[in-house]
């Protein structure tokens, strides 16, 4: 748990999870799955992945918001529930959008079928001890990044979507002499071959 100074002393502040979510519009969601599943099938996998992630987040008990793109907040509320705080991701590349998430925060992707409540609680616990935590993805990126305070250097000039994202993120943290902790490595579900591990997403 992060401790924050106020005029009344130190208080515990839980980091807020920011789920980065795209609306499951056919042809615009999980496009790398389209050759295998078609536009409707790929969008349905995306829908199930985000819904699965939402169950995990809710069960964790951590505060959260959903950062949206691709549809109105009313459409997201119809899909995910009207008790959620929705925030528009805004314009720009992924880095520009992630940079808008306030600290202390945990940015989280919605395409990790193996994500558990414990992973999220471990991230929050880690932020009580170090300024940053990384949930590494097996493809060289990360599925989660938590930060106690704003770190704008992590979002600029990052080769998003490549296998060097996590390596570069760690390098930048080391250059700034910022301690960080790695969580369990997990697989994402982005390509047709990934679906073999998660047949329930196709049911």
PDB file of C-alpha atoms in Angstrom:
ATOM      1  CA  UNK A   1       0.000   0.000   0.000  1.00  0.00           C
ATOM      2  CA  UNK A   2       1.358   3.416  -0.921  1.00  0.00           C
ATOM      3  CA  UNK A   3       1.728   5.964   1.881  1.00  0.00           C
ATOM      4  CA  UNK A   4       1.037   9.581   0.995  1.00  0.00           C
ATOM      5  CA  UNK A   5       1.936  12.692   2.939  1.00  0.00           C
ATOM      6  CA  UNK A   6      -0.858  15.102   3.838  1.00  0.00           C
ATOM      7  CA  UNK A   7      -1.070  18.053   6.218  1.00  0.00           C
ATOM      8  CA  UNK A   8      -2.313  15.577   8.819  1.00  0.00           C
ATOM      9  CA  UNK A   9       0.569  13.133   8.349  1.00  0.00           C
ATOM     10  CA  UNK A  10       0.922   9.912   6.346  1.00  0.00           C
ATOM     11  CA  UNK A  11      -2.124   8.067   5.034  1.00  0.00           C
ATOM     12  CA  UNK A  12      -2.451   4.844   3.075  1.00  0.00           C
ATOM     13  CA  UNK A  13      -3.527   5.310  -0.533  1.00  0.00           C
ATOM     14  CA  UNK A  14      -4.374   2.284  -2.640  1.00  0.00           C
ATOM     15  CA  UNK A  15      -3.249   2.549  -6.255  1.00  0.00           C
ATOM     16  CA  UNK A  16      -6.148   2.692  -8.680  1.00  0.00           C
ATOM     17  CA  UNK A  17      -6.279   0.183 -11.505  1.00  0.00           C
ATOM     18  CA  UNK A  18      -6.828   1.762 -14.919  1.00  0.00           C
ATOM     19  CA  UNK A  19      -8.127  -0.916 -17.275  1.00  0.00           C
ATOM     20  CA  UNK A  20      -7.275   0.154 -20.819  1.00  0.00           C
ATOM     21  CA  UNK A  21     -10.259  -1.063 -22.827  1.00  0.00           C
ATOM     22  CA  UNK A  22     -11.376  -0.871 -26.433  1.00  0.00           C
ATOM     23  CA  UNK A  23     -15.013  -1.420 -27.340  1.00  0.00           C
ATOM     24  CA  UNK A  24     -15.536  -4.831 -29.042  1.00  0.00           C
ATOM     25  CA  UNK A  25     -16.509  -3.488 -32.460  1.00  0.00           C
ATOM     26  CA  UNK A  26     -16.049  -6.089 -35.224  1.00  0.00           C
ATOM     27  CA  UNK A  27     -13.157  -5.139 -37.469  1.00  0.00           C
ATOM     28  CA  UNK A  28     -11.593  -2.874 -34.821  1.00  0.00           C
ATOM     29  CA  UNK A  29     -10.881  -5.287 -31.968  1.00  0.00           C
ATOM     30  CA  UNK A  30      -8.302  -8.092 -31.895  1.00  0.00           C
ATOM     31  CA  UNK A  31      -7.565  -7.597 -35.589  1.00  0.00           C
ATOM     32  CA  UNK A  32      -4.677 -10.094 -35.533  1.00  0.00           C
ATOM     33  CA  UNK A  33      -7.253 -12.802 -34.813  1.00  0.00           C
ATOM     34  CA  UNK A  34      -9.406 -11.864 -37.808  1.00  0.00           C
ATOM     35  CA  UNK A  35      -7.704 -14.226 -40.299  1.00  0.00           C
ATOM     36  CA  UNK A  36      -8.554 -17.167 -38.042  1.00  0.00           C
ATOM     37  CA  UNK A  37     -11.900 -16.111 -36.588  1.00  0.00           C
ATOM     38  CA  UNK A  38     -13.331 -13.400 -38.806  1.00  0.00           C
ATOM     39  CA  UNK A  39     -14.210  -9.921 -37.583  1.00  0.00           C
ATOM     40  CA  UNK A  40     -17.179 -11.020 -35.462  1.00  0.00           C
ATOM     41  CA  UNK A  41     -15.258 -13.904 -33.900  1.00  0.00           C
ATOM     42  CA  UNK A  42     -12.250 -11.769 -33.069  1.00  0.00           C
ATOM     43  CA  UNK A  43     -14.465  -9.108 -31.472  1.00  0.00           C
ATOM     44  CA  UNK A  44     -16.218 -11.781 -29.418  1.00  0.00           C
ATOM     45  CA  UNK A  45     -12.875 -13.038 -28.055  1.00  0.00           C
ATOM     46  CA  UNK A  46     -11.986  -9.473 -27.126  1.00  0.00           C
ATOM     47  CA  UNK A  47     -15.338  -9.057 -25.378  1.00  0.00           C
ATOM     48  CA  UNK A  48     -14.809 -12.215 -23.338  1.00  0.00           C
ATOM     49  CA  UNK A  49     -11.253 -11.255 -22.399  1.00  0.00           C
ATOM     50  CA  UNK A  50     -12.292  -7.845 -21.096  1.00  0.00           C
ATOM     51  CA  UNK A  51     -15.266  -9.299 -19.215  1.00  0.00           C
ATOM     52  CA  UNK A  52     -12.993 -11.923 -17.660  1.00  0.00           C
ATOM     53  CA  UNK A  53     -10.548  -9.203 -16.606  1.00  0.00           C
ATOM     54  CA  UNK A  54     -13.366  -7.143 -15.088  1.00  0.00           C
ATOM     55  CA  UNK A  55     -14.411 -10.070 -12.872  1.00  0.00           C
ATOM     56  CA  UNK A  56     -10.810 -10.385 -11.653  1.00  0.00           C
ATOM     57  CA  UNK A  57     -10.547  -6.655 -10.952  1.00  0.00           C
ATOM     58  CA  UNK A  58     -13.827  -6.527  -9.059  1.00  0.00           C
ATOM     59  CA  UNK A  59     -12.850  -9.553  -6.970  1.00  0.00           C
ATOM     60  CA  UNK A  60      -9.511  -7.970  -6.052  1.00  0.00           C
ATOM     61  CA  UNK A  61     -11.240  -5.247  -4.060  1.00  0.00           C
ATOM     62  CA  UNK A  62      -8.870  -2.612  -5.446  1.00  0.00           C
ATOM     63  CA  UNK A  63     -10.250   0.701  -6.713  1.00  0.00           C
ATOM     64  CA  UNK A  64     -10.494   0.851 -10.479  1.00  0.00           C
ATOM     65  CA  UNK A  65     -11.676   2.779 -13.490  1.00  0.00           C
ATOM     66  CA  UNK A  66     -12.076   1.784 -17.124  1.00  0.00           C
ATOM     67  CA  UNK A  67     -10.281   3.947 -19.684  1.00  0.00           C
ATOM     68  CA  UNK A  68     -12.309   3.766 -22.857  1.00  0.00           C
ATOM     69  CA  UNK A  69     -11.967   4.117 -26.585  1.00  0.00           C
ATOM     70  CA  UNK A  70     -14.164   3.153 -29.513  1.00  0.00           C
ATOM     71  CA  UNK A  71     -17.614   3.926 -28.097  1.00  0.00           C
ATOM     72  CA  UNK A  72     -19.530   6.233 -25.776  1.00  0.00           C
ATOM     73  CA  UNK A  73     -19.526   5.772 -22.034  1.00  0.00           C
ATOM     74  CA  UNK A  74     -23.202   4.858 -22.264  1.00  0.00           C
ATOM     75  CA  UNK A  75     -22.340   1.952 -24.561  1.00  0.00           C
ATOM     76  CA  UNK A  76     -19.568   0.840 -22.211  1.00  0.00           C
ATOM     77  CA  UNK A  77     -21.982   1.041 -19.275  1.00  0.00           C
ATOM     78  CA  UNK A  78     -24.486  -1.133 -21.141  1.00  0.00           C
ATOM     79  CA  UNK A  79     -21.700  -3.656 -21.687  1.00  0.00           C
ATOM     80  CA  UNK A  80     -19.742  -3.654 -18.414  1.00  0.00           C
ATOM     81  CA  UNK A  81     -22.107  -2.075 -15.881  1.00  0.00           C
ATOM     82  CA  UNK A  82     -23.301   1.355 -14.853  1.00  0.00           C
ATOM     83  CA  UNK A  83     -21.486   1.311 -11.492  1.00  0.00           C
ATOM     84  CA  UNK A  84     -18.090   1.887 -13.119  1.00  0.00           C
ATOM     85  CA  UNK A  85     -16.124   5.109 -13.437  1.00  0.00           C
ATOM     86  CA  UNK A  86     -15.303   5.518 -17.126  1.00  0.00           C
ATOM     87  CA  UNK A  87     -12.564   7.802 -18.414  1.00  0.00           C
ATOM     88  CA  UNK A  88     -11.949   8.647 -22.074  1.00  0.00           C
ATOM     89  CA  UNK A  89      -8.441   7.646 -23.131  1.00  0.00           C
ATOM     90  CA  UNK A  90      -8.127  10.679 -25.370  1.00  0.00           C
ATOM     91  CA  UNK A  91      -6.060  11.271 -28.473  1.00  0.00           C
ATOM     92  CA  UNK A  92      -2.524  10.214 -29.304  1.00  0.00           C
ATOM     93  CA  UNK A  93      -0.541   6.999 -29.355  1.00  0.00           C
ATOM     94  CA  UNK A  94      -0.641   4.464 -26.549  1.00  0.00           C
ATOM     95  CA  UNK A  95       2.063   6.320 -24.651  1.00  0.00           C
ATOM     96  CA  UNK A  96       0.142   9.593 -24.727  1.00  0.00           C
ATOM     97  CA  UNK A  97      -2.958   7.837 -23.435  1.00  0.00           C
ATOM     98  CA  UNK A  98      -1.174   5.938 -20.661  1.00  0.00           C
ATOM     99  CA  UNK A  99       0.534   9.141 -19.534  1.00  0.00           C
ATOM    100  CA  UNK A 100      -2.884  10.520 -18.531  1.00  0.00           C
ATOM    101  CA  UNK A 101      -3.426   7.861 -15.854  1.00  0.00           C
ATOM    102  CA  UNK A 102      -2.868   9.508 -12.436  1.00  0.00           C
ATOM    103  CA  UNK A 103      -0.568   8.201  -9.718  1.00  0.00           C
ATOM    104  CA  UNK A 104      -0.577   6.055  -7.738  1.00  0.00           C
ATOM    105  CA  UNK A 105      -1.862   3.882 -10.523  1.00  0.00           C
ATOM    106  CA  UNK A 106      -1.737   0.486 -12.189  1.00  0.00           C
ATOM    107  CA  UNK A 107      -2.280   0.442 -15.940  1.00  0.00           C
ATOM    108  CA  UNK A 108      -3.651  -2.906 -17.036  1.00  0.00           C
ATOM    109  CA  UNK A 109      -4.388  -4.537 -20.366  1.00  0.00           C
ATOM    110  CA  UNK A 110      -7.488  -6.633 -20.897  1.00  0.00           C
ATOM    111  CA  UNK A 111      -6.020  -9.475 -22.975  1.00  0.00           C
ATOM    112  CA  UNK A 112      -4.343 -11.669 -20.328  1.00  0.00           C
ATOM    113  CA  UNK A 113      -6.522 -14.762 -19.771  1.00  0.00           C
ATOM    114  CA  UNK A 114      -4.305 -16.038 -16.937  1.00  0.00           C
ATOM    115  CA  UNK A 115      -4.554 -12.867 -14.844  1.00  0.00           C
ATOM    116  CA  UNK A 116      -5.608 -13.608 -11.265  1.00  0.00           C
ATOM    117  CA  UNK A 117      -6.685 -11.599  -8.250  1.00  0.00           C
ATOM    118  CA  UNK A 118      -3.330 -12.421  -6.648  1.00  0.00           C
ATOM    119  CA  UNK A 119      -1.435 -10.744  -9.502  1.00  0.00           C
ATOM    120  CA  UNK A 120      -3.334  -7.514  -8.870  1.00  0.00           C
ATOM    121  CA  UNK A 121      -2.905  -7.691  -5.112  1.00  0.00           C
ATOM    122  CA  UNK A 122       0.807  -8.442  -5.562  1.00  0.00           C
ATOM    123  CA  UNK A 123       1.103  -5.328  -7.743  1.00  0.00           C
ATOM    124  CA  UNK A 124      -0.562  -3.150  -5.106  1.00  0.00           C
ATOM    125  CA  UNK A 125       1.577  -4.687  -2.345  1.00  0.00           C
ATOM    126  CA  UNK A 126       4.699  -4.138  -4.412  1.00  0.00           C
ATOM    127  CA  UNK A 127       3.937  -0.441  -4.742  1.00  0.00           C
ATOM    128  CA  UNK A 128       4.037  -0.168  -0.961  1.00  0.00           C
ATOM    129  CA  UNK A 129       7.720  -1.129  -1.123  1.00  0.00           C
ATOM    130  CA  UNK A 130       9.099   0.103  -4.457  1.00  0.00           C
ATOM    131  CA  UNK A 131       8.136   2.947  -6.811  1.00  0.00           C
ATOM    132  CA  UNK A 132       7.244   0.710  -9.775  1.00  0.00           C
ATOM    133  CA  UNK A 133       6.028  -2.794 -10.570  1.00  0.00           C
ATOM    134  CA  UNK A 134       5.947  -4.548 -13.934  1.00  0.00           C
ATOM    135  CA  UNK A 135       3.837  -7.503 -14.984  1.00  0.00           C
ATOM    136  CA  UNK A 136       5.906  -8.946 -17.854  1.00  0.00           C
ATOM    137  CA  UNK A 137       4.189 -10.539 -20.838  1.00  0.00           C
ATOM    138  CA  UNK A 138       5.813 -13.464 -22.595  1.00  0.00           C
ATOM    139  CA  UNK A 139       5.848 -11.587 -25.901  1.00  0.00           C
ATOM    140  CA  UNK A 140       8.339  -9.022 -24.576  1.00  0.00           C
ATOM    141  CA  UNK A 141       5.821  -6.386 -23.531  1.00  0.00           C
ATOM    142  CA  UNK A 142       3.981  -6.015 -20.247  1.00  0.00           C
ATOM    143  CA  UNK A 143       0.397  -6.593 -19.200  1.00  0.00           C
ATOM    144  CA  UNK A 144       0.609  -4.354 -16.142  1.00  0.00           C
ATOM    145  CA  UNK A 145       2.681  -1.406 -14.981  1.00  0.00           C
ATOM    146  CA  UNK A 146       2.240   0.203 -11.592  1.00  0.00           C
ATOM    147  CA  UNK A 147       3.753   3.459 -10.396  1.00  0.00           C
ATOM    148  CA  UNK A 148       3.753   5.406  -7.126  1.00  0.00           C
ATOM    149  CA  UNK A 149       4.323   8.730  -8.870  1.00  0.00           C
ATOM    150  CA  UNK A 150       4.191  10.043 -12.427  1.00  0.00           C
ATOM    151  CA  UNK A 151       7.002   8.758 -14.639  1.00  0.00           C
ATOM    152  CA  UNK A 152       6.506  10.483 -18.015  1.00  0.00           C
ATOM    153  CA  UNK A 153       9.762   9.102 -19.406  1.00  0.00           C
ATOM    154  CA  UNK A 154       8.179   5.626 -19.513  1.00  0.00           C
ATOM    155  CA  UNK A 155       5.618   6.640 -22.132  1.00  0.00           C
ATOM    156  CA  UNK A 156       7.680   8.684 -24.593  1.00  0.00           C
ATOM    157  CA  UNK A 157       9.247   7.203 -27.746  1.00  0.00           C
ATOM    158  CA  UNK A 158       8.358   3.647 -26.753  1.00  0.00           C
ATOM    159  CA  UNK A 159       8.222   1.071 -29.609  1.00  0.00           C
ATOM    160  CA  UNK A 160       4.714  -0.086 -28.676  1.00  0.00           C
ATOM    161  CA  UNK A 161       3.692  -3.508 -29.935  1.00  0.00           C
ATOM    162  CA  UNK A 162       7.252  -4.823 -30.190  1.00  0.00           C
ATOM    163  CA  UNK A 163       9.130  -7.428 -28.189  1.00  0.00           C
ATOM    164  CA  UNK A 164      11.461  -4.788 -26.704  1.00  0.00           C
ATOM    165  CA  UNK A 165       8.905  -2.778 -24.710  1.00  0.00           C
ATOM    166  CA  UNK A 166       9.549  -4.425 -21.348  1.00  0.00           C
ATOM    167  CA  UNK A 167      13.324  -4.450 -21.815  1.00  0.00           C
ATOM    168  CA  UNK A 168      13.315  -0.753 -22.673  1.00  0.00           C
ATOM    169  CA  UNK A 169      11.001   0.035 -19.748  1.00  0.00           C
ATOM    170  CA  UNK A 170      13.344  -1.681 -17.314  1.00  0.00           C
ATOM    171  CA  UNK A 171      16.335   0.107 -18.842  1.00  0.00           C
ATOM    172  CA  UNK A 172      14.643   3.493 -18.399  1.00  0.00           C
ATOM    173  CA  UNK A 173      13.833   2.749 -14.762  1.00  0.00           C
ATOM    174  CA  UNK A 174      17.428   1.719 -14.102  1.00  0.00           C
ATOM    175  CA  UNK A 175      18.723   4.863 -15.805  1.00  0.00           C
ATOM    176  CA  UNK A 176      16.544   6.937 -13.468  1.00  0.00           C
ATOM    177  CA  UNK A 177      17.725   4.818 -10.497  1.00  0.00           C
ATOM    178  CA  UNK A 178      14.130   3.872  -9.729  1.00  0.00           C
ATOM    179  CA  UNK A 179      13.651   0.550  -7.953  1.00  0.00           C
ATOM    180  CA  UNK A 180      11.037  -1.779  -9.408  1.00  0.00           C
ATOM    181  CA  UNK A 181       9.653  -5.260  -8.919  1.00  0.00           C
ATOM    182  CA  UNK A 182       8.721  -7.866 -11.520  1.00  0.00           C
ATOM    183  CA  UNK A 183       5.536  -9.892 -11.142  1.00  0.00           C
ATOM    184  CA  UNK A 184       4.855 -13.306 -12.702  1.00  0.00           C
ATOM    185  CA  UNK A 185       5.265 -13.500 -16.456  1.00  0.00           C
ATOM    186  CA  UNK A 186       1.956 -14.201 -18.222  1.00  0.00           C
ATOM    187  CA  UNK A 187       0.849 -14.932 -21.778  1.00  0.00           C
ATOM    188  CA  UNK A 188      -1.394 -12.551 -23.654  1.00  0.00           C
ATOM    189  CA  UNK A 189      -3.939 -13.616 -26.251  1.00  0.00           C
ATOM    190  CA  UNK A 190      -3.242 -11.731 -29.437  1.00  0.00           C
ATOM    191  CA  UNK A 191      -2.527 -14.215 -32.206  1.00  0.00           C
ATOM    192  CA  UNK A 192      -4.346 -17.275 -33.567  1.00  0.00           C
ATOM    193  CA  UNK A 193      -1.755 -19.626 -32.057  1.00  0.00           C
ATOM    194  CA  UNK A 194      -2.468 -18.183 -28.606  1.00  0.00           C
ATOM    195  CA  UNK A 195      -6.033 -19.481 -28.733  1.00  0.00           C
ATOM    196  CA  UNK A 196      -4.848 -23.082 -28.328  1.00  0.00           C
ATOM    197  CA  UNK A 197      -4.104 -22.351 -24.662  1.00  0.00           C
ATOM    198  CA  UNK A 198      -7.529 -20.796 -24.002  1.00  0.00           C
ATOM    199  CA  UNK A 199     -10.227 -22.870 -25.798  1.00  0.00           C
ATOM    200  CA  UNK A 200     -12.900 -21.520 -23.438  1.00  0.00           C
ATOM    201  CA  UNK A 201     -12.611 -18.148 -25.164  1.00  0.00           C
ATOM    202  CA  UNK A 202     -14.091 -19.741 -28.285  1.00  0.00           C
ATOM    203  CA  UNK A 203     -17.100 -21.393 -26.640  1.00  0.00           C
TER     204      UNK A 203
END
